[in-house]
Amino acid sequence: MQLYNTLSAEERAELIDQAGKQRLTLSFYAYAKIEDPKKFRDDLFLAWNALDALGRIYVAHEGINAQMNVPAENFEAFRATLEVYDFMQGIRLNVAVEHDDHAFLKLTIKVRHKIVADGLNDETFDVTNKGIHLKAKEFNEILEDPNTIVVDFRNHYESEVGHFKGAITPDVETFRESLPIINEQLQDHKEDKNLVMYCTGGIRCEKASAYFKHQGFKNVFQLEGGIINYAKQIEEEGLESKFIGKNFVFDNRLGERITEDIVSQCHQCGKPCDNHTNCANDGCHLLFIQCDDCKAAMENCCSTECHETIHLPWEEQLKLRKGKQVGNKVFRKGKSESLKFKHSGELTDVALATIPKTKDIRQKIKVKKVLLGKAEHYYVKAQVGLFTIENQELNIGDKILISGPTTGNQELVLEKMFVNGTEATQAKIADKVTFTLPFRVRLSDKLYKILD
Ligand SMILES: [Zn+2]
Ligand SMILES: [Zn+2]
C-alpha cells in the first residue's frame, strides 16, 4: 500500500504535461470532530492518489484544511471521496478562477495539532457560534453602510498586493497576532458597528468571528468562502469588485489577479508591481515583491549580499548558511532592511498603476489574424505541440501566432509540420497537426494565422 509520494516534483511536472489534461485548482476546509486523524489521513491519501489529485492538506482532530489540484475529469469522483464523510456532505469546494497545471506537484497530507495555527484556546469559547456568512453581493452592500468596519484577517504580505477598499489591514505576520490588535482597536464599537471580516478562503474568519462574538461584538459578519469565492461570484454575477489588486495564494502562482489594479510597489525600485518572488539565495529565500527589471539586474535576489552569495562556490554558500535557521522564512517575515519600498499596516486604496491592457489592443489592431484551432497536447521530450484545426487551413510558410494566458503571444513561421502523423504541406479542418516549438504550449492555447 503506497501511502506517500514516490515521484519527484520534476517527474510529476513532466507527467502532467504529457497527460495534457485540464486540472482544477481548489481549496476547502471543514471543522469537525475527527477521532483518528492518522487513519483519516491515510484513507484520504489512498483515495486521492488514485485520482491523481495533488496538493497540501492538513488534518487534525478539529478538521481538515486543503489546497489542491485535481484533474477536471476526476472532479466528481473527487467530490465523492469527500461525501463519504458526514461532515463533508455538500461541502463547498472553492475552485480558483485561474488555473496552473503546476500549482501543486505532490500530494502532501500532514497530521497536525490544528488545521490553522490560530493560537486560540478552543475551550474558552464556542467555535460553532460564528458570524453571519455573506455572499459577494451582500458583502458589497454591507461595505456601503457607514456603520461598517471591515477587517482583513490575512498577513501583511497578503494585504499588500490586494485588499478590500477601506479595510483595516493589521501589520501582522500571523493570524493569531491580529486578533488582540483588532479587539483592542475596536473596543468601543462592540455594540454599534458591523464588524465585517474576510480572509483568503474563509477558514480564518470561521474562528475569528466566533472569537469576536465571544469578546462581546454584537454584529459580526464574514465573507463566505473568502476572497477566492468572492472573485468567482463577481465574475459570474457581473458585480463590481470592491477588492482591488491580487489575491495572494499559497501555491506556485503566489497570487490570483482579481482586478487590473496594482496597489503595491517593487520593493527594490518602487515601480508599481505586485509579483511576489522568493530570493534566489537558498540561504535567504525571503518572500518579497520584485519587478522584471530588478529581477534581471539582481538575478532574483533580495539584496546585494544575497546577489554576491549566489555567485560563490556551493561549498562556501553552505558554510555561510551553517547554523542559520532559514526553513520557515518562505512565507514568514517578507521584511528586510534592504527592501526600501515594502509597505504594511496602512495601505493605499488607490491603484498605483493598472495592468497595461493597451499592449494587447495595439497588437490586435496591428496584427490581422484568423483563428485556426487550439492546442491539444505538448510532448515535453520532443518539444512538439499538437493542434487541431477547426477553421480555414494551415500551410507551410504561414506566419502563425500562438496565444494563451501562460504562453503569451508567440509568433513564428511554420517550416515543417506533420498532419495526422505524416509530413505534409497543408492541413484542413479536423486535421491533427504537430510541429516543433521553441517553447511549451498549454492546453487550449489558440493557434492563429497572421494575415499580411
Ligand atoms: Zn524594481
Ligand atoms: Zn535574499
XYZ file of C-alpha atoms and ligand atoms in Angstrom, residues 265-271 273 289-295, ligand 1:
16
model
C 5.481 48.605 -5.427
C 8.590 46.700 -6.395
C 10.390 46.510 -3.045
C 13.667 47.425 -4.714
C 12.970 50.267 -7.162
C 9.484 51.430 -6.181
C 7.892 50.829 -9.568
C 4.431 45.909 -9.167
C 7.979 41.881 -4.461
C 10.307 42.319 -7.418
C 9.730 43.804 -10.892
C 11.131 42.209 -14.046
C 13.909 44.804 -14.392
C 15.143 44.309 -10.847
C 14.780 40.547 -11.249
Zn 12.120 47.058 -9.449
